[in-house]
Tab-separated table of C-alpha atoms in Angstrom:
chain	number	residue	atom	x	y	z
A	1	MET	CA	6.808	-27.680	9.925
A	2	SER	CA	8.409	-24.692	8.184
A	3	PRO	CA	7.468	-21.130	9.184
A	4	LEU	CA	6.000	-20.561	5.705
A	5	VAL	CA	3.616	-23.552	5.961
A	6	THR	CA	2.553	-22.499	9.452
A	7	ILE	CA	1.725	-18.995	8.212
A	8	CYS	CA	-0.290	-20.332	5.263
A	9	ILE	CA	-2.373	-22.676	7.462
A	10	THR	CA	-3.035	-19.896	9.956
A	11	LEU	CA	-4.150	-17.528	7.203
A	12	LEU	CA	-6.560	-20.109	5.759
A	13	ILE	CA	-8.203	-20.592	9.147
A	14	PHE	CA	-8.481	-16.871	9.778
A	15	SER	CA	-9.835	-16.146	6.281
A	16	PHE	CA	-13.071	-18.009	7.068
A	17	SER	CA	-13.901	-15.882	10.096
A	18	SER	CA	-12.821	-12.740	8.239
A	19	ALA	CA	-15.242	-13.510	5.426
A	20	ILE	CA	-18.109	-13.558	7.941
A	21	ILE	CA	-17.110	-10.145	9.288
A	22	ALA	CA	-16.742	-8.730	5.767
A	23	ALA	CA	-20.194	-10.011	4.836
A	24	GLN	CA	-21.659	-7.946	7.676
A	25	THR	CA	-20.063	-4.763	6.349
A	26	PRO	CA	-22.468	-2.360	4.565
A	27	SER	CA	-22.319	-2.657	0.800
A	28	GLY	CA	-22.039	0.174	-1.688
A	29	SER	CA	-19.549	1.918	-3.898
A	30	ASP	CA	-15.962	1.316	-2.892
A	31	PRO	CA	-14.500	4.475	-1.308
A	32	LEU	CA	-11.025	3.017	-1.783
A	33	TYR	CA	-11.451	3.779	-5.511
A	34	PRO	CA	-13.716	6.854	-5.458
A	35	LEU	CA	-15.204	8.114	-8.711
A	36	ASP	CA	-17.118	10.975	-7.097
A	37	LYS	CA	-14.177	13.274	-6.314
A	38	ASN	CA	-13.044	16.450	-8.055
A	39	VAL	CA	-9.632	15.145	-9.024
A	40	SER	CA	-6.801	17.482	-9.982
A	41	VAL	CA	-3.280	16.821	-11.242
A	42	ALA	CA	-0.167	18.384	-9.738
A	43	THR	CA	3.560	18.018	-10.275
A	44	ILE	CA	5.318	17.477	-6.973
A	45	PHE	CA	8.873	16.887	-5.881
A	46	ASP	CA	9.337	14.846	-2.740
A	47	ASN	CA	12.502	13.525	-1.176
A	48	SER	CA	11.490	9.896	-1.612
A	49	PHE	CA	10.722	9.662	-5.326
A	50	GLY	CA	11.727	12.963	-6.900
A	51	GLU	CA	9.561	14.790	-9.411
A	52	ARG	CA	6.332	13.153	-10.507
A	53	ASN	CA	2.750	13.929	-11.433
A	54	VAL	CA	0.045	12.899	-8.997
A	55	SER	CA	-3.720	12.711	-9.089
A	56	TYR	CA	-5.193	14.220	-5.957
A	57	PHE	CA	-8.406	15.341	-4.342
A	58	THR	CA	-8.954	17.268	-1.139
A	59	THR	CA	-11.028	16.416	1.909
A	60	VAL	CA	-13.160	18.809	3.926
A	61	GLU	CA	-10.121	19.228	6.192
A	62	ARG	CA	-8.123	20.374	3.123
A	63	LEU	CA	-5.963	17.264	3.216
A	64	ALA	CA	-4.559	16.231	-0.164
A	65	ILE	CA	-5.124	12.570	-1.037
A	66	ILE	CA	-2.755	11.233	-3.707
A	67	ASP	CA	-2.415	7.793	-5.321
A	68	GLY	CA	-6.074	7.123	-4.543
A	69	ASP	CA	-5.869	6.828	-0.766
A	70	VAL	CA	-2.558	8.207	0.533
A	71	ILE	CA	-2.648	11.293	2.752
A	72	TYR	CA	0.234	13.471	1.584
A	73	GLY	CA	-0.439	16.447	3.834
A	74	THR	CA	-2.458	19.606	3.349
A	75	GLU	CA	-3.218	20.846	-0.143
A	76	ALA	CA	-1.014	23.862	0.563
A	77	GLN	CA	1.907	21.562	1.378
A	78	LEU	CA	1.299	19.519	-1.759
A	79	LEU	CA	1.324	22.580	-3.996
A	80	SER	CA	4.215	24.339	-2.294
A	81	SER	CA	6.812	22.042	-3.923
A	82	GLU	CA	8.450	21.606	-0.540
A	83	PHE	CA	10.316	18.409	0.195
A	84	ARG	CA	8.083	15.764	1.706
A	85	SER	CA	8.498	12.057	2.232
A	86	PHE	CA	6.268	9.017	2.234
A	87	ALA	CA	8.152	7.989	5.385
A	88	VAL	CA	8.525	4.449	4.049
A	89	LYS	CA	11.933	4.373	5.754
A	90	GLN	CA	10.512	5.727	9.014
A	91	PRO	CA	8.992	2.822	10.934
A	92	TRP	CA	7.009	3.351	14.094
A	93	PRO	CA	9.448	3.370	17.045
A	94	GLY	CA	9.532	-0.024	18.705
A	95	ALA	CA	6.974	-1.304	16.148
A	96	THR	CA	4.281	0.397	18.258
A	97	VAL	CA	1.531	2.342	16.501
A	98	VAL	CA	0.121	4.988	18.842
A	99	TYR	CA	-3.418	5.934	17.839
A	100	LYS	CA	-6.610	7.587	19.009
A	101	TYR	CA	-10.109	8.256	17.723
A	102	ASP	CA	-11.096	11.847	17.134
A	103	THR	CA	-14.453	11.446	18.898
A	104	ALA	CA	-16.450	8.898	20.845
A	105	GLY	CA	-18.851	8.772	17.899
A	106	THR	CA	-16.067	7.704	15.556
A	107	ALA	CA	-14.946	5.057	18.027
A	108	ALA	CA	-18.488	3.687	18.198
A	109	ARG	CA	-18.710	3.525	14.400
A	110	VAL	CA	-15.350	2.067	13.441
A	111	ALA	CA	-13.569	0.606	16.496
A	112	ALA	CA	-14.727	-2.929	15.655
A	113	ILE	CA	-13.487	-2.475	12.076
A	114	VAL	CA	-10.119	-1.140	13.236
A	115	ASN	CA	-9.747	-3.906	15.821
A	116	THR	CA	-10.382	-6.529	13.140
A	117	ALA	CA	-7.683	-4.990	10.945
A	118	ILE	CA	-5.259	-4.897	13.885
A	119	VAL	CA	-5.879	-8.575	14.635
A	120	ARG	CA	-5.205	-9.450	10.996
A	121	TRP	CA	-1.813	-7.736	11.062
A	122	GLN	CA	-0.898	-9.133	14.480
A	123	LEU	CA	-1.910	-12.665	13.509
A	124	VAL	CA	1.518	-13.491	12.101
A	125	SER	CA	3.271	-10.344	13.317
A	126	PRO	CA	2.652	-10.343	17.093
A	127	TYR	CA	5.646	-8.061	17.582
A	128	LEU	CA	3.466	-5.230	16.212
A	129	THR	CA	1.715	-3.408	19.039
A	130	PHE	CA	-1.034	-0.802	18.958
A	131	GLN	CA	-1.352	1.651	21.839
A	132	GLN	CA	-4.691	3.442	22.092
A	133	LEU	CA	-4.911	6.907	23.656
A	134	SER	CA	-8.035	8.703	24.852
A	135	ASN	CA	-10.344	10.171	22.220
A	136	ASN	CA	-9.201	13.622	21.166
A	137	VAL	CA	-10.155	15.632	18.103
A	138	THR	CA	-6.939	17.676	18.154
A	139	PRO	CA	-4.238	16.328	15.775
A	140	MET	CA	-1.043	15.272	17.563
A	141	ASN	CA	2.427	14.876	16.095
A	142	GLY	CA	3.547	11.256	15.952
A	143	VAL	CA	0.059	9.971	16.802
A	144	LEU	CA	-2.437	8.417	14.362
A	145	THR	CA	-5.853	10.070	14.639
A	146	ILE	CA	-8.661	7.896	13.260
A	147	SER	CA	-11.763	9.607	11.868
A	148	SER	CA	-14.875	8.509	9.973
A	149	ASN	CA	-15.756	11.698	8.126
A	150	ASP	CA	-18.702	11.464	5.760
A	151	CYS	CA	-17.621	11.079	2.124
A	152	GLY	CA	-13.977	11.294	3.252
A	153	GLY	CA	-12.982	7.986	1.663
A	154	CYS	CA	-10.565	5.374	2.983
A	155	ASN	CA	-7.112	6.908	3.332
A	156	ALA	CA	-4.072	7.181	5.591
A	157	ASN	CA	-0.547	8.490	5.904
A	158	VAL	CA	2.316	6.172	4.986
A	159	GLY	CA	4.618	5.286	7.870
A	160	PHE	CA	5.589	7.324	10.914
A	161	GLY	CA	6.603	10.944	11.309
A	162	ALA	CA	7.534	12.345	14.712
A	163	LEU	CA	6.847	15.914	13.589
A	164	LEU	CA	3.666	15.179	11.649
A	165	PRO	CA	0.048	14.770	12.781
A	166	LEU	CA	-0.838	11.366	11.302
A	167	GLN	CA	-4.346	10.477	10.190
A	168	MET	CA	-6.531	7.672	8.883
A	169	ASN	CA	-10.115	8.091	7.704
A	170	LEU	CA	-12.618	5.263	7.374
A	171	GLN	CA	-15.747	6.591	5.701
A	172	GLN	CA	-19.044	5.050	6.799
A	173	PRO	CA	-22.454	5.148	5.065
A	174	SER	CA	-24.353	8.420	5.309
A	175	THR	CA	-27.158	10.224	3.532
A	176	ALA	CA	-24.543	11.820	1.265
A	177	CYS	CA	-22.380	8.734	0.561
A	178	ASN	CA	-23.263	5.048	0.668
A	179	GLY	CA	-19.771	3.606	0.369
A	180	SER	CA	-18.185	2.110	3.453
A	181	CYS	CA	-14.635	1.364	4.557
A	182	GLY	CA	-14.940	-2.071	6.112
A	183	PRO	CA	-12.372	-4.438	7.649
A	184	ASN	CA	-10.727	-5.155	4.280
A	185	GLU	CA	-10.204	-1.478	3.518
A	186	ALA	CA	-9.021	-0.802	7.077
A	187	THR	CA	-6.476	-3.609	6.717
A	188	HIS	CA	-5.183	-1.946	3.537
A	189	GLU	CA	-4.959	1.445	5.255
A	190	LEU	CA	-3.127	-0.017	8.257
A	191	GLY	CA	-0.665	-1.441	5.733
A	192	HIS	CA	0.057	2.138	4.680
A	193	VAL	CA	0.312	3.229	8.310
A	194	LEU	CA	2.920	0.515	8.903
A	195	GLY	CA	4.934	1.787	5.926
A	196	LEU	CA	3.769	-0.236	2.910
A	197	LEU	CA	3.198	1.294	-0.529
A	198	HIS	CA	0.840	0.223	-3.299
A	199	GLU	CA	1.914	-3.034	-4.910
A	200	HIS	CA	0.544	-2.099	-8.340
A	201	GLN	CA	2.878	0.927	-8.559
A	202	ARG	CA	6.032	-1.168	-8.434
A	203	PRO	CA	8.563	-0.705	-11.254
A	204	ASP	CA	8.214	-4.383	-12.220
A	205	ARG	CA	4.402	-4.381	-12.497
A	206	GLU	CA	4.157	-4.859	-16.259
A	207	ARG	CA	5.958	-8.205	-16.029
A	208	THR	CA	2.914	-9.586	-14.204
A	209	VAL	CA	0.037	-7.133	-14.663
A	210	ASN	CA	-0.881	-4.805	-17.529
A	211	TYR	CA	-2.551	-1.421	-17.024
A	212	HIS	CA	-5.290	-0.496	-19.520
A	213	CYS	CA	-5.664	3.273	-19.761
A	214	GLU	CA	-8.433	2.819	-22.338
A	215	ASN	CA	-10.646	1.330	-19.615
A	216	LEU	CA	-10.109	4.094	-17.057
A	217	SER	CA	-13.276	5.988	-16.175
A	218	PRO	CA	-12.829	9.601	-17.408
A	219	ASN	CA	-14.554	10.987	-14.294
A	220	CYS	CA	-14.742	14.423	-15.951
A	221	THR	CA	-15.177	17.447	-13.700
A	222	GLY	CA	-15.806	21.159	-14.145
A	223	GLY	CA	-18.159	20.658	-17.083
A	224	ALA	CA	-15.544	18.879	-19.203
A	225	THR	CA	-16.614	16.061	-21.529
A	226	MET	CA	-14.708	13.414	-23.427
A	227	PRO	CA	-14.563	13.894	-27.224
A	228	ALA	CA	-16.264	11.182	-29.240
A	229	GLY	CA	-13.992	8.223	-29.877
A	230	SER	CA	-11.346	9.249	-27.335
A	231	ASP	CA	-10.254	7.513	-24.165
A	232	CYS	CA	-7.886	8.115	-21.267
A	233	CYS	CA	-4.866	6.938	-23.264
A	234	SER	CA	-4.829	10.067	-25.428
A	235	GLY	CA	-6.953	13.029	-26.356
A	236	ALA	CA	-8.486	13.550	-22.931
A	237	PRO	CA	-9.269	17.229	-22.274
A	238	PRO	CA	-8.358	18.999	-19.011
A	239	GLY	CA	-10.723	17.921	-16.263
A	240	CYS	CA	-10.985	14.322	-17.495
A	241	CYS	CA	-9.056	11.145	-16.629
A	242	GLY	CA	-7.582	12.715	-13.500
A	243	ASN	CA	-7.227	9.331	-11.807
A	244	ALA	CA	-4.708	8.143	-14.411
A	245	HIS	CA	-1.736	8.972	-12.197
A	246	ASN	CA	-3.021	6.569	-9.534
A	247	PHE	CA	-1.576	3.866	-11.788
A	248	ASP	CA	1.793	5.509	-12.401
A	249	ILE	CA	4.911	3.499	-11.699
A	250	ILE	CA	6.911	4.822	-8.753
A	251	SER	CA	10.562	4.424	-9.616
A	252	GLY	CA	12.046	4.810	-6.138
A	253	LEU	CA	12.568	1.551	-4.292
A	254	GLY	CA	12.235	0.916	-0.583
A	255	LYS	CA	11.813	-1.995	1.791
A	256	SER	CA	8.159	-2.159	0.754
A	257	TYR	CA	9.210	-3.570	-2.647
A	258	GLU	CA	11.953	-6.056	-1.767
A	259	TYR	CA	10.043	-9.235	-2.655
A	260	GLN	CA	8.433	-10.892	-5.666
A	261	TYR	CA	5.468	-9.046	-7.204
A	262	ASP	CA	2.322	-10.086	-5.341
A	263	VAL	CA	-1.130	-9.743	-6.931
A	264	ASN	CA	-2.750	-11.078	-3.742
A	265	SER	CA	-1.229	-8.428	-1.505
A	266	VAL	CA	-3.653	-6.353	0.559
A	267	MET	CA	-1.782	-3.400	-0.966
A	268	HIS	CA	-2.711	-4.296	-4.587
A	269	TYR	CA	-5.559	-2.632	-6.479
A	270	VAL	CA	-8.453	-4.827	-7.602
A	271	SER	CA	-8.717	-5.458	-11.333
A	272	GLN	CA	-11.591	-3.018	-11.912
A	273	ALA	CA	-10.189	-0.117	-9.854
A	274	PHE	CA	-11.356	3.249	-11.280
A	275	ALA	CA	-12.602	1.407	-14.396
A	276	LEU	CA	-15.479	2.011	-16.760
A	277	PRO	CA	-18.435	-0.296	-15.988
A	278	GLY	CA	-17.807	-3.840	-17.160
A	279	THR	CA	-14.105	-3.277	-17.868
A	280	PHE	CA	-10.782	-3.783	-16.101
A	281	THR	CA	-7.927	-1.350	-15.623
A	282	LEU	CA	-5.569	-4.128	-14.529
A	283	THR	CA	-5.300	-7.550	-16.167
A	284	PRO	CA	-2.822	-10.407	-15.758
A	285	VAL	CA	-0.085	-10.890	-18.329
A	286	ASN	CA	-0.880	-14.603	-18.571
A	287	THR	CA	-3.509	-17.093	-17.428
A	288	THR	CA	-1.417	-18.371	-14.531
A	289	VAL	CA	-2.167	-15.144	-12.650
A	290	THR	CA	-5.585	-14.240	-11.235
A	291	LEU	CA	-6.277	-10.705	-10.076
A	292	PRO	CA	-8.790	-10.206	-7.258
A	293	THR	CA	-12.030	-8.335	-7.919
A	294	VAL	CA	-12.659	-7.616	-4.230
A	295	ASN	CA	-10.268	-6.077	-1.744
A	296	PRO	CA	-8.299	-8.889	-0.062
A	297	SER	CA	-9.254	-9.582	3.529
A	298	ASN	CA	-5.965	-10.696	5.032
A	299	PRO	CA	-2.302	-9.837	4.537
A	300	ASP	CA	-0.571	-12.728	2.778
A	301	VAL	CA	2.898	-14.155	3.404
A	302	PRO	CA	4.786	-11.550	1.315
A	303	ASP	CA	2.890	-8.758	3.103
A	304	PHE	CA	4.060	-10.066	6.463
A	305	GLU	CA	7.596	-10.490	5.116
A	306	ARG	CA	7.671	-6.876	3.962
A	307	VAL	CA	6.494	-5.592	7.324
A	308	CYS	CA	9.057	-7.840	9.009
A	309	LYS	CA	11.749	-6.223	6.863
A	310	ILE	CA	10.612	-2.742	7.883
A	311	TYR	CA	10.559	-3.711	11.564
A	312	GLU	CA	13.468	-6.131	11.484
A	313	ALA	CA	14.723	-4.980	14.895
A	314	GLN	CA	11.502	-6.309	16.470
A	315	CYS	CA	10.637	-9.148	14.059
A	316	PRO	CA	11.968	-12.510	15.361
A	317	GLN	CA	12.082	-13.976	11.851
A	318	ALA	CA	14.233	-11.083	10.641
A	319	GLN	CA	16.601	-11.553	13.559
A	320	SER	CA	16.885	-15.284	12.797
A	321	CYS	CA	17.634	-14.505	9.163
A	322	LEU	CA	20.301	-11.977	10.086
A	323	ALA	CA	21.935	-14.582	12.322
A	324	LEU	CA	22.068	-16.938	9.314
A	325	GLY	CA	23.628	-14.233	7.154
A	326	CYS	CA	20.491	-13.719	5.076
A	327	PRO	CA	20.031	-12.116	2.707
A	328	TYR	CA	23.493	-12.919	1.374
A	329	LYS	CA	24.989	-9.510	0.592
A	330	GLU	CA	28.378	-10.226	-1.005
A	331	LYS	CA	28.965	-8.161	-4.128
A	332	ALA	CA	31.855	-9.603	-6.125
A	333	CYS	CA	31.517	-7.245	-9.080
A	334	THR	CA	29.937	-3.967	-8.077
A	335	ASP	CA	30.652	-2.436	-11.490
A	336	PHE	CA	28.095	-4.768	-13.056
A	337	GLY	CA	25.174	-4.416	-10.691
A	338	SER	CA	24.028	-3.035	-7.404
A	339	GLY	CA	21.956	-5.987	-6.224
A	340	TYR	CA	22.990	-8.716	-3.843
A	341	CYS	CA	25.298	-11.352	-5.351
A	342	SER	CA	25.946	-9.435	-8.557
A	343	PHE	CA	28.293	-11.426	-10.797
A	344	HIS	CA	29.323	-10.913	-14.404
A	345	PRO	CA	30.691	-13.943	-16.289
A	346	TYR	CA	33.098	-11.931	-18.439
A	347	ALA	CA	34.875	-9.973	-15.705
A	348	ASP	CA	37.903	-11.121	-13.755
A	349	GLY	CA	36.975	-12.481	-10.359
A	350	CYS	CA	33.296	-12.938	-11.227
A	351	GLY	CA	31.255	-16.085	-11.641
A	352	GLY	CA	32.707	-19.530	-11.013
A	353	SER	CA	33.024	-20.566	-7.373
A	354	LYS	CA	31.793	-17.184	-6.145
A	355	ALA	CA	28.587	-17.467	-8.160
A	356	ALA	CA	28.094	-21.045	-6.940
A	357	LYS	CA	28.502	-19.896	-3.346
A	358	CYS	CA	25.952	-17.174	-3.938
A	359	VAL	CA	23.397	-19.680	-5.274
A	360	GLU	CA	24.060	-22.038	-2.360
A	361	LYS	CA	23.650	-19.296	0.233
A	362	ASN	CA	20.478	-17.960	-1.364
A	363	GLU	CA	18.932	-21.443	-1.439
A	364	MET	CA	19.746	-21.857	2.243
A	365	CYS	CA	18.109	-18.513	2.976
A	366	LYS	CA	14.945	-19.502	1.090
A	367	GLU	CA	14.723	-22.834	2.913
A	368	ASN	CA	14.720	-20.941	6.195
A	369	GLY	CA	12.052	-18.473	5.111
A	370	CYS	CA	14.606	-15.710	4.527
A	371	SER	CA	13.905	-14.884	0.885
C-alpha cells in the first residue's frame, strides 16, 4: 500500500472521531473571521513579502492581528515600518514546539482543544513533538504562550523566532463574546505556528477560486456608512471594507506554497469568510471544485506534505525523497525559467532527451509520494 493511500485511510478514520469532538464545541459566531473588530489598514514593509497593505485590528494586549488571524507583533512594531518576517523559513528547532499556558485557568479551558489539534497534526507527522512547560503568564522568547482572552479571537504567530515571544489565542465564550475557537480553529492556528500561511492568499488562487469583493461585509467603523449602491469593490469610504486586504494575494513564495492549490486545506478560508449574510466571498472557478462552508477538521495530505517540506530534516518521507533525488532539480535552461526542470523547445540544449528525462524522473517522484 502506498504512503498516500495509507494517509487517506487514516484521515478518514480520524475524521469521524473529530466530528464528535467538534460537535461538542460551543456554537456561535466564528472568531476566525471576526466582524466585530475595529479594523484599520496600514502599509507595511516586511522582509518576507516587501511592501503591502494589510487589514489589522489590535487586541487588549496591543498585539496587531493581520490577515484575519496572524499575530504580526505589537501595533507599534507594525506601524514602525521596521523589517519583520513571517518566519515561514524559520522552523521550530528539531521540529519541537515548546509551549505553555499563561494561566491554570486557560489550561482548564482550552487544553483539551489544544491536545486535539496536536493529535491531528501528529497523526501523520509523528516526528512533530510538542513540549509543554509550566504555566507562566510572562511572555518568553522562543516559547509559544497560549491564552484564551475574552473576545481576543483565534490567532497565532507564524513559525518560530528565537528572539520573539510567540503567542496563540483561542477565544472561548463569555458574556461579551459568544464565538469560540474549537478544535478546528486550533488546528488551523497550529498550522500557522508550524510555519504554514493561508492557502487562499497564494498567487495562483484565481485559477481555482474567485474572490468576490462585492460580497464582502463592509463592517464600517467610526460612524462611517456605505453610500447607497456601493460595495467593497469601489466607492467604499474610509472606515468601511477594512477586511478586504485579508484576501490579498501574497506574491512572495515559500515552502508553504510548493504544492498544488488545495481548497480542502486547514489553512484555506471557508467560502463565506467575512461575507454579507447569504453570500460568498470565495467561489470555485468550476463545478469540479467544492469549497467548504465550515472550517476543516483535519489537515489533509497536501497539508502534511507542506509541513514535511518545512521540517524535512526530521520528516522520514522527506529524507526518503531526497535519497531518491526528488524533487528532480536539474535546470537545463535557466534563462527560460527558474523552476525545476525548466526547458525551452527553441533553445540549444533544451527539450529532447533532457525533457524526457525530466518527465520520467518527476513521474518516479510522484509514484513514491515525492510530488
